[in-house]
Amino acid sequence: MKNRELMQGVWCVLTRDKIAFLVDNRFETSLKGEGVMSGYEKRLAIFEDHALMRDGITTWFATNSDWRVMFSAGTVEEAQELIATLEHEATQEKPVIALVDISFKQEMSATLPNGSEGHAGFDIVRELSARSPHTKCIMYSSYSSGSFVECALSKKVGAMGYVSKSSDESELLRAVEAVATGEVYVESHLISKMLETQRIMSVFTKKERKIVEGIVLGDSTAEIAEKLGVSRSTIENHLSHIYDKIGIKSKEALIACLGQ
């Protein structure tokens, strides 16, 4: 498939065939139609720690769509409670679409298993994917790098969509409608960035990819070592091989290479 197929229009819905080579095969079942919301109450949850943003999105959906924000969280405590609530509120008959800001309060990460410093939205989506399978997550962020899109849609995190905060609300509505029908949604201008990240990541081994993912999430060398159950020196040796493979010399250059 040629890249220009992905770039038509101002947005892009990825079908099962298209997403298979872009991310992984975790969507094989979800894209067959499981969890379709037509005929059901159109319910949204929002994890956003900025009140103006949260209230603005809530009001816009109520005014311009059939969707309603029925659940919201703006603090660490509210996010923890909402994750627990969605475990039983989101069902196959009445699923929920969750809108999650990647940069939700950083201290949230410390309260969740394997939290990622600075990008707690990833941890929220990871928890929802594990505990509430009928909550489908869309991540939105001011970060528009391919590495963030790649990480959000990965099996490790589990989001079904990614929208930039620079887009207007109608883009978010298109993402919600697509994910509600079992599609994976990524804005078209982010597709080329994700493909470039995929190209870079393809030269790494499985363990090297895990290390790079940790760096994208903001983990330190010590934190990556702990998560992978190896020594810090082992991670540093792997990083040396990673740098050599793509012709760079530092973690900062790796982050720049991945487009953050």
Short mmCIF file of N, CA and C in Angstrom, two decimals, residues 59-224:
data_model
loop_
_atom_site.label_atom_id
_atom_site.label_comp_id
_atom_site.label_asym_id
_atom_site.label_seq_id
_atom_site.Cartn_x
_atom_site.Cartn_y
_atom_site.Cartn_z
N THR A 59 -18.97 20.43 26.87
CA THR A 59 -20.00 21.30 26.29
C THR A 59 -20.09 21.13 24.79
N TRP A 60 -18.94 21.00 24.11
CA TRP A 60 -18.96 20.88 22.66
C TRP A 60 -19.68 19.61 22.22
N PHE A 61 -19.40 18.50 22.85
CA PHE A 61 -20.06 17.24 22.48
C PHE A 61 -21.55 17.31 22.75
N ALA A 62 -21.96 17.92 23.85
CA ALA A 62 -23.37 18.03 24.18
C ALA A 62 -24.12 18.90 23.17
N THR A 63 -23.43 19.90 22.62
CA THR A 63 -24.05 20.84 21.69
C THR A 63 -24.01 20.36 20.25
N ASN A 64 -22.98 19.61 19.88
CA ASN A 64 -22.74 19.30 18.46
C ASN A 64 -22.82 17.83 18.10
N SER A 65 -23.22 16.97 19.03
CA SER A 65 -23.26 15.55 18.71
C SER A 65 -24.28 14.83 19.59
N ASP A 66 -24.43 13.54 19.33
CA ASP A 66 -25.30 12.70 20.17
C ASP A 66 -24.54 12.12 21.35
N TRP A 67 -23.27 12.40 21.45
CA TRP A 67 -22.44 11.87 22.52
C TRP A 67 -22.52 12.76 23.75
N ARG A 68 -22.43 12.14 24.91
CA ARG A 68 -22.46 12.88 26.17
C ARG A 68 -21.33 12.42 27.07
N VAL A 69 -20.65 13.39 27.69
CA VAL A 69 -19.63 13.05 28.68
C VAL A 69 -20.35 12.70 29.98
N MET A 70 -20.38 11.41 30.29
CA MET A 70 -21.08 10.91 31.47
C MET A 70 -20.14 10.72 32.66
N PHE A 71 -18.83 10.63 32.39
CA PHE A 71 -17.86 10.41 33.44
C PHE A 71 -16.67 11.34 33.20
N SER A 72 -16.09 11.88 34.25
CA SER A 72 -14.91 12.73 34.06
C SER A 72 -14.01 12.64 35.28
N ALA A 73 -12.72 12.88 35.04
CA ALA A 73 -11.73 12.87 36.11
C ALA A 73 -10.73 13.99 35.86
N GLY A 74 -10.47 14.77 36.91
CA GLY A 74 -9.52 15.86 36.78
C GLY A 74 -8.41 15.82 37.81
N THR A 75 -8.50 14.88 38.75
CA THR A 75 -7.47 14.72 39.77
C THR A 75 -7.04 13.26 39.82
N VAL A 76 -5.94 13.02 40.53
CA VAL A 76 -5.45 11.65 40.68
C VAL A 76 -6.51 10.76 41.32
N GLU A 77 -7.13 11.26 42.39
CA GLU A 77 -8.13 10.46 43.10
C GLU A 77 -9.32 10.17 42.21
N GLU A 78 -9.77 11.17 41.44
CA GLU A 78 -10.90 10.98 40.54
C GLU A 78 -10.57 9.98 39.44
N ALA A 79 -9.34 10.02 38.94
CA ALA A 79 -8.93 9.08 37.90
C ALA A 79 -8.93 7.65 38.43
N GLN A 80 -8.43 7.45 39.63
CA GLN A 80 -8.44 6.12 40.23
C GLN A 80 -9.86 5.62 40.41
N GLU A 81 -10.73 6.49 40.90
CA GLU A 81 -12.13 6.11 41.11
C GLU A 81 -12.83 5.82 39.79
N LEU A 82 -12.53 6.62 38.76
CA LEU A 82 -13.19 6.43 37.47
C LEU A 82 -12.75 5.13 36.81
N ILE A 83 -11.49 4.79 36.91
CA ILE A 83 -11.02 3.51 36.36
C ILE A 83 -11.80 2.36 37.01
N ALA A 84 -11.97 2.43 38.33
CA ALA A 84 -12.72 1.40 39.04
C ALA A 84 -14.19 1.39 38.62
N THR A 85 -14.77 2.57 38.43
CA THR A 85 -16.16 2.68 38.02
C THR A 85 -16.39 2.06 36.65
N LEU A 86 -15.49 2.34 35.72
CA LEU A 86 -15.66 1.85 34.35
C LEU A 86 -15.52 0.34 34.24
N GLU A 87 -14.91 -0.29 35.24
CA GLU A 87 -14.82 -1.75 35.22
C GLU A 87 -16.19 -2.38 35.15
N HIS A 88 -17.19 -1.79 35.82
CA HIS A 88 -18.54 -2.37 35.79
C HIS A 88 -19.54 -1.54 34.98
N GLU A 89 -19.23 -0.24 34.74
CA GLU A 89 -20.15 0.60 33.97
C GLU A 89 -20.05 0.32 32.46
N ALA A 90 -18.85 0.02 31.98
CA ALA A 90 -18.67 -0.24 30.55
C ALA A 90 -18.89 -1.72 30.29
N THR A 91 -19.92 -2.04 29.51
CA THR A 91 -20.25 -3.42 29.19
C THR A 91 -20.33 -3.57 27.68
N GLN A 92 -20.46 -4.81 27.21
CA GLN A 92 -20.58 -5.04 25.77
C GLN A 92 -21.83 -4.36 25.22
N GLU A 93 -22.91 -4.34 26.01
CA GLU A 93 -24.15 -3.71 25.56
C GLU A 93 -24.08 -2.19 25.67
N LYS A 94 -23.35 -1.70 26.65
CA LYS A 94 -23.23 -0.25 26.84
C LYS A 94 -21.77 0.13 27.05
N PRO A 95 -20.98 0.09 25.98
CA PRO A 95 -19.55 0.44 26.10
C PRO A 95 -19.36 1.94 26.31
N VAL A 96 -18.12 2.31 26.58
CA VAL A 96 -17.76 3.71 26.82
C VAL A 96 -16.52 4.04 26.01
N ILE A 97 -16.50 5.24 25.44
CA ILE A 97 -15.29 5.75 24.79
C ILE A 97 -14.62 6.71 25.77
N ALA A 98 -13.35 6.45 26.08
CA ALA A 98 -12.61 7.31 27.01
C ALA A 98 -11.65 8.20 26.24
N LEU A 99 -11.68 9.49 26.53
CA LEU A 99 -10.76 10.48 25.97
C LEU A 99 -9.71 10.76 27.03
N VAL A 100 -8.46 10.48 26.72
CA VAL A 100 -7.40 10.54 27.74
C VAL A 100 -6.27 11.46 27.29
N ASP A 101 -6.00 12.47 28.11
CA ASP A 101 -4.87 13.36 27.85
C ASP A 101 -3.58 12.66 28.26
N ILE A 102 -2.63 12.56 27.34
CA ILE A 102 -1.36 11.90 27.65
C ILE A 102 -0.69 12.55 28.86
N SER A 103 -0.78 13.86 28.97
CA SER A 103 -0.06 14.59 30.02
C SER A 103 -0.91 14.80 31.27
N PHE A 104 -1.78 13.84 31.58
CA PHE A 104 -2.54 13.90 32.82
C PHE A 104 -1.56 13.98 33.99
N LYS A 105 -2.02 14.48 35.12
CA LYS A 105 -1.15 14.77 36.27
C LYS A 105 -0.06 13.72 36.46
N GLN A 106 1.18 14.16 36.52
CA GLN A 106 2.32 13.26 36.59
C GLN A 106 2.29 12.36 37.82
N GLU A 107 1.77 12.88 38.93
CA GLU A 107 1.80 12.08 40.15
C GLU A 107 0.90 10.85 40.04
N MET A 108 0.01 10.83 39.02
CA MET A 108 -0.84 9.66 38.80
C MET A 108 0.01 8.43 38.56
N SER A 109 1.13 8.60 37.89
CA SER A 109 1.98 7.47 37.52
C SER A 109 2.48 6.71 38.74
N ALA A 110 2.73 7.42 39.81
CA ALA A 110 3.27 6.78 41.00
C ALA A 110 2.25 5.88 41.67
N THR A 111 0.96 6.04 41.33
CA THR A 111 -0.09 5.26 41.98
C THR A 111 -0.47 4.02 41.18
N LEU A 112 0.11 3.86 39.97
CA LEU A 112 -0.25 2.76 39.10
C LEU A 112 0.94 1.84 38.87
N PRO A 113 0.70 0.55 38.61
CA PRO A 113 1.81 -0.37 38.34
C PRO A 113 2.60 0.08 37.11
N ASN A 114 3.91 0.05 37.20
CA ASN A 114 4.78 0.39 36.07
C ASN A 114 4.48 1.77 35.52
N GLY A 115 4.22 2.73 36.40
CA GLY A 115 3.88 4.07 35.96
C GLY A 115 5.01 4.72 35.18
N SER A 116 4.63 5.62 34.26
CA SER A 116 5.60 6.29 33.40
C SER A 116 5.65 7.76 33.75
N GLU A 117 6.76 8.21 34.29
CA GLU A 117 6.89 9.58 34.77
C GLU A 117 6.66 10.58 33.64
N GLY A 118 5.73 11.51 33.88
CA GLY A 118 5.51 12.60 32.94
C GLY A 118 4.42 12.37 31.92
N HIS A 119 4.02 11.11 31.69
CA HIS A 119 3.01 10.82 30.68
C HIS A 119 2.00 9.84 31.26
N ALA A 120 1.30 10.27 32.30
CA ALA A 120 0.41 9.37 33.03
C ALA A 120 -0.77 8.90 32.20
N GLY A 121 -1.09 9.62 31.10
CA GLY A 121 -2.17 9.17 30.23
C GLY A 121 -1.93 7.77 29.70
N PHE A 122 -0.67 7.44 29.40
CA PHE A 122 -0.34 6.08 28.96
C PHE A 122 -0.72 5.07 30.03
N ASP A 123 -0.45 5.40 31.28
CA ASP A 123 -0.73 4.48 32.38
C ASP A 123 -2.23 4.31 32.58
N ILE A 124 -2.99 5.40 32.41
CA ILE A 124 -4.44 5.31 32.53
C ILE A 124 -5.01 4.40 31.46
N VAL A 125 -4.56 4.56 30.23
CA VAL A 125 -5.06 3.72 29.14
C VAL A 125 -4.66 2.27 29.36
N ARG A 126 -3.43 2.06 29.81
CA ARG A 126 -2.98 0.70 30.09
C ARG A 126 -3.86 0.04 31.14
N GLU A 127 -4.19 0.78 32.19
CA GLU A 127 -5.05 0.24 33.24
C GLU A 127 -6.46 -0.04 32.72
N LEU A 128 -7.01 0.88 31.94
CA LEU A 128 -8.35 0.69 31.39
C LEU A 128 -8.39 -0.51 30.45
N SER A 129 -7.36 -0.68 29.63
CA SER A 129 -7.31 -1.80 28.70
C SER A 129 -7.31 -3.13 29.45
N ALA A 130 -6.63 -3.15 30.59
CA ALA A 130 -6.53 -4.38 31.38
C ALA A 130 -7.78 -4.65 32.21
N ARG A 131 -8.38 -3.59 32.75
CA ARG A 131 -9.46 -3.76 33.72
C ARG A 131 -10.85 -3.53 33.17
N SER A 132 -10.96 -2.81 32.05
CA SER A 132 -12.28 -2.48 31.50
C SER A 132 -12.26 -2.68 29.99
N PRO A 133 -12.36 -3.91 29.51
CA PRO A 133 -12.22 -4.20 28.08
C PRO A 133 -13.26 -3.54 27.19
N HIS A 134 -14.37 -3.10 27.76
CA HIS A 134 -15.40 -2.45 26.94
C HIS A 134 -15.31 -0.92 27.01
N THR A 135 -14.20 -0.43 27.56
CA THR A 135 -13.86 0.99 27.47
C THR A 135 -12.80 1.13 26.38
N LYS A 136 -13.13 1.81 25.29
CA LYS A 136 -12.20 2.02 24.18
C LYS A 136 -11.58 3.41 24.31
N CYS A 137 -10.26 3.46 24.26
CA CYS A 137 -9.56 4.71 24.58
C CYS A 137 -9.03 5.44 23.35
N ILE A 138 -9.19 6.76 23.39
CA ILE A 138 -8.59 7.66 22.41
C ILE A 138 -7.66 8.59 23.18
N MET A 139 -6.42 8.69 22.75
CA MET A 139 -5.47 9.59 23.39
C MET A 139 -5.41 10.89 22.59
N TYR A 140 -5.37 12.00 23.29
CA TYR A 140 -5.17 13.29 22.63
C TYR A 140 -4.07 14.03 23.37
N SER A 141 -3.29 14.80 22.61
CA SER A 141 -2.09 15.37 23.20
C SER A 141 -1.53 16.50 22.37
N SER A 142 -0.73 17.33 23.01
CA SER A 142 0.03 18.34 22.27
C SER A 142 1.24 17.71 21.61
N TYR A 143 1.60 16.48 22.01
CA TYR A 143 2.70 15.75 21.38
C TYR A 143 2.21 15.17 20.04
N SER A 144 2.94 15.47 18.98
CA SER A 144 2.54 14.98 17.66
C SER A 144 3.63 14.15 16.99
N SER A 145 4.52 13.57 17.81
CA SER A 145 5.60 12.78 17.25
C SER A 145 5.13 11.37 16.92
N GLY A 146 5.79 10.75 15.95
CA GLY A 146 5.46 9.38 15.58
C GLY A 146 5.67 8.41 16.71
N SER A 147 6.66 8.67 17.56
CA SER A 147 6.94 7.75 18.67
C SER A 147 5.80 7.74 19.68
N PHE A 148 5.15 8.87 19.90
CA PHE A 148 4.02 8.90 20.82
C PHE A 148 2.82 8.17 20.23
N VAL A 149 2.58 8.36 18.94
CA VAL A 149 1.47 7.66 18.29
C VAL A 149 1.71 6.15 18.34
N GLU A 150 2.92 5.76 17.99
CA GLU A 150 3.32 4.36 17.99
C GLU A 150 3.12 3.75 19.38
N CYS A 151 3.57 4.45 20.40
CA CYS A 151 3.46 3.95 21.77
C CYS A 151 2.00 3.85 22.21
N ALA A 152 1.20 4.87 21.89
CA ALA A 152 -0.20 4.88 22.29
C ALA A 152 -0.97 3.70 21.70
N LEU A 153 -0.70 3.38 20.43
CA LEU A 153 -1.43 2.32 19.74
C LEU A 153 -0.84 0.93 19.96
N SER A 154 0.26 0.86 20.67
CA SER A 154 0.92 -0.43 20.86
C SER A 154 0.12 -1.34 21.79
N LYS A 155 0.43 -2.62 21.73
CA LYS A 155 -0.21 -3.60 22.61
C LYS A 155 0.08 -3.26 24.07
N LYS A 156 1.24 -2.70 24.34
CA LYS A 156 1.64 -2.37 25.71
C LYS A 156 0.72 -1.34 26.34
N VAL A 157 0.22 -0.38 25.54
CA VAL A 157 -0.65 0.67 26.07
C VAL A 157 -2.11 0.35 25.76
N GLY A 158 -2.45 0.25 24.49
CA GLY A 158 -3.78 -0.23 24.14
C GLY A 158 -4.80 0.77 23.64
N ALA A 159 -4.38 1.99 23.26
CA ALA A 159 -5.34 2.97 22.73
C ALA A 159 -5.83 2.54 21.35
N MET A 160 -7.02 3.03 20.99
CA MET A 160 -7.61 2.75 19.69
C MET A 160 -7.60 3.97 18.77
N GLY A 161 -7.15 5.12 19.31
CA GLY A 161 -7.11 6.32 18.50
C GLY A 161 -6.13 7.33 19.05
N TYR A 162 -5.73 8.28 18.18
CA TYR A 162 -4.80 9.33 18.59
C TYR A 162 -5.14 10.60 17.84
N VAL A 163 -5.35 11.69 18.58
CA VAL A 163 -5.71 12.98 18.01
C VAL A 163 -4.83 14.05 18.64
N SER A 164 -4.38 14.98 17.82
CA SER A 164 -3.56 16.09 18.32
C SER A 164 -4.43 17.17 18.93
N LYS A 165 -3.96 17.79 20.01
CA LYS A 165 -4.69 18.89 20.63
C LYS A 165 -4.77 20.11 19.72
N SER A 166 -3.93 20.17 18.71
CA SER A 166 -3.97 21.30 17.79
C SER A 166 -5.17 21.21 16.84
N SER A 167 -5.82 20.06 16.79
CA SER A 167 -6.99 19.88 15.93
C SER A 167 -8.22 20.44 16.62
N ASP A 168 -9.28 20.68 15.83
CA ASP A 168 -10.51 21.17 16.45
C ASP A 168 -11.35 20.00 16.97
N GLU A 169 -12.46 20.32 17.62
CA GLU A 169 -13.28 19.31 18.27
C GLU A 169 -13.90 18.34 17.28
N SER A 170 -14.16 18.80 16.05
CA SER A 170 -14.76 17.90 15.07
C SER A 170 -13.85 16.73 14.74
N GLU A 171 -12.53 16.94 14.84
CA GLU A 171 -11.58 15.85 14.63
C GLU A 171 -11.74 14.80 15.74
N LEU A 172 -11.93 15.28 16.96
CA LEU A 172 -12.13 14.37 18.09
C LEU A 172 -13.43 13.60 17.92
N LEU A 173 -14.48 14.24 17.40
CA LEU A 173 -15.74 13.56 17.15
C LEU A 173 -15.57 12.47 16.10
N ARG A 174 -14.82 12.76 15.04
CA ARG A 174 -14.58 11.74 14.01
C ARG A 174 -13.86 10.53 14.61
N ALA A 175 -12.91 10.81 15.50
CA ALA A 175 -12.19 9.73 16.16
C ALA A 175 -13.14 8.90 17.02
N VAL A 176 -14.00 9.56 17.76
CA VAL A 176 -14.96 8.86 18.62
C VAL A 176 -15.88 7.97 17.78
N GLU A 177 -16.41 8.51 16.70
CA GLU A 177 -17.33 7.74 15.85
C GLU A 177 -16.62 6.53 15.24
N ALA A 178 -15.37 6.71 14.84
CA ALA A 178 -14.61 5.61 14.23
C ALA A 178 -14.32 4.51 15.25
N VAL A 179 -13.82 4.90 16.41
CA VAL A 179 -13.47 3.91 17.43
C VAL A 179 -14.71 3.19 17.93
N ALA A 180 -15.84 3.90 17.98
CA ALA A 180 -17.09 3.28 18.43
C ALA A 180 -17.52 2.14 17.52
N THR A 181 -17.14 2.19 16.24
CA THR A 181 -17.51 1.12 15.30
C THR A 181 -16.40 0.09 15.15
N GLY A 182 -15.36 0.18 15.98
CA GLY A 182 -14.31 -0.83 15.97
C GLY A 182 -13.11 -0.49 15.13
N GLU A 183 -13.05 0.73 14.59
CA GLU A 183 -11.91 1.13 13.79
C GLU A 183 -10.81 1.73 14.67
N VAL A 184 -9.62 1.80 14.10
CA VAL A 184 -8.50 2.50 14.73
C VAL A 184 -8.34 3.83 14.00
N TYR A 185 -8.23 4.91 14.76
CA TYR A 185 -8.23 6.24 14.15
C TYR A 185 -6.94 6.99 14.46
N VAL A 186 -6.30 7.50 13.40
CA VAL A 186 -5.13 8.37 13.54
C VAL A 186 -5.26 9.50 12.53
N GLU A 187 -4.99 10.71 12.96
CA GLU A 187 -5.03 11.83 12.03
C GLU A 187 -4.03 11.62 10.90
N SER A 188 -4.41 12.05 9.70
CA SER A 188 -3.58 11.78 8.53
C SER A 188 -2.19 12.40 8.64
N HIS A 189 -2.08 13.60 9.21
CA HIS A 189 -0.76 14.25 9.25
C HIS A 189 0.18 13.55 10.23
N LEU A 190 -0.36 12.66 11.07
CA LEU A 190 0.48 11.91 11.99
C LEU A 190 0.93 10.57 11.42
N ILE A 191 0.30 10.15 10.32
CA ILE A 191 0.60 8.83 9.75
C ILE A 191 2.04 8.76 9.26
N SER A 192 2.50 9.78 8.53
CA SER A 192 3.87 9.75 8.01
C SER A 192 4.89 9.72 9.14
N LYS A 193 4.59 10.43 10.24
CA LYS A 193 5.50 10.42 11.38
C LYS A 193 5.54 9.03 12.02
N MET A 194 4.38 8.38 12.09
CA MET A 194 4.34 7.05 12.68
C MET A 194 5.08 6.05 11.79
N LEU A 195 4.95 6.19 10.48
CA LEU A 195 5.65 5.30 9.55
C LEU A 195 7.16 5.46 9.67
N GLU A 196 7.63 6.69 9.85
CA GLU A 196 9.06 6.92 10.01
C GLU A 196 9.57 6.29 11.31
N THR A 197 8.77 6.43 12.37
CA THR A 197 9.14 5.77 13.64
C THR A 197 9.19 4.27 13.47
N GLN A 198 8.21 3.71 12.74
CA GLN A 198 8.18 2.26 12.48
C GLN A 198 9.45 1.84 11.72
N ARG A 199 9.87 2.67 10.76
CA ARG A 199 11.06 2.34 9.98
C ARG A 199 12.29 2.28 10.89
N ILE A 200 12.42 3.24 11.78
CA ILE A 200 13.55 3.26 12.71
C ILE A 200 13.49 2.07 13.65
N MET A 201 12.31 1.81 14.20
CA MET A 201 12.17 0.74 15.18
C MET A 201 12.41 -0.64 14.58
N SER A 202 12.22 -0.77 13.28
CA SER A 202 12.34 -2.09 12.64
C SER A 202 13.76 -2.65 12.68
N VAL A 203 14.76 -1.79 12.91
CA VAL A 203 16.15 -2.28 12.93
C VAL A 203 16.55 -2.81 14.31
N PHE A 204 15.68 -2.62 15.31
CA PHE A 204 16.02 -3.03 16.66
C PHE A 204 15.51 -4.43 16.98
N THR A 205 16.18 -5.10 17.92
CA THR A 205 15.70 -6.38 18.43
C THR A 205 14.50 -6.12 19.34
N LYS A 206 13.82 -7.19 19.76
CA LYS A 206 12.67 -7.06 20.64
C LYS A 206 13.04 -6.37 21.94
N LYS A 207 14.16 -6.74 22.54
CA LYS A 207 14.59 -6.12 23.79
C LYS A 207 14.97 -4.67 23.58
N GLU A 208 15.63 -4.38 22.46
CA GLU A 208 16.00 -3.00 22.17
C GLU A 208 14.77 -2.13 21.99
N ARG A 209 13.73 -2.67 21.36
CA ARG A 209 12.49 -1.91 21.20
C ARG A 209 11.86 -1.59 22.55
N LYS A 210 11.92 -2.54 23.48
CA LYS A 210 11.37 -2.28 24.82
C LYS A 210 12.14 -1.17 25.51
N ILE A 211 13.43 -1.15 25.31
CA ILE A 211 14.26 -0.09 25.91
C ILE A 211 13.91 1.27 25.30
N VAL A 212 13.76 1.31 23.98
CA VAL A 212 13.41 2.55 23.31
C VAL A 212 12.03 3.02 23.74
N GLU A 213 11.08 2.09 23.88
CA GLU A 213 9.75 2.45 24.35
C GLU A 213 9.81 3.08 25.74
N GLY A 214 10.67 2.51 26.60
CA GLY A 214 10.84 3.08 27.94
C GLY A 214 11.35 4.50 27.88
N ILE A 215 12.29 4.76 26.98
CA ILE A 215 12.83 6.11 26.82
C ILE A 215 11.74 7.06 26.35
N VAL A 216 10.92 6.62 25.40
CA VAL A 216 9.80 7.44 24.92
C VAL A 216 8.85 7.79 26.06
N LEU A 217 8.64 6.83 26.96
CA LEU A 217 7.73 7.06 28.08
C LEU A 217 8.35 7.92 29.17
N GLY A 218 9.64 8.24 29.03
CA GLY A 218 10.29 9.10 30.01
C GLY A 218 10.97 8.36 31.13
N ASP A 219 11.12 7.03 31.01
CA ASP A 219 11.77 6.25 32.06
C ASP A 219 13.28 6.49 32.06
N SER A 220 13.88 6.45 33.23
CA SER A 220 15.33 6.54 33.34
C SER A 220 15.96 5.19 33.04
N THR A 221 17.28 5.17 32.88
CA THR A 221 17.98 3.91 32.64
C THR A 221 17.73 2.93 33.78
N ALA A 222 17.76 3.43 35.01
CA ALA A 222 17.53 2.57 36.17
C ALA A 222 16.12 2.00 36.17
N GLU A 223 15.14 2.82 35.80
CA GLU A 223 13.75 2.35 35.77
C GLU A 223 13.55 1.30 34.69
N ILE A 224 14.16 1.51 33.53
CA ILE A 224 14.06 0.51 32.45
C ILE A 224 14.69 -0.80 32.89
#
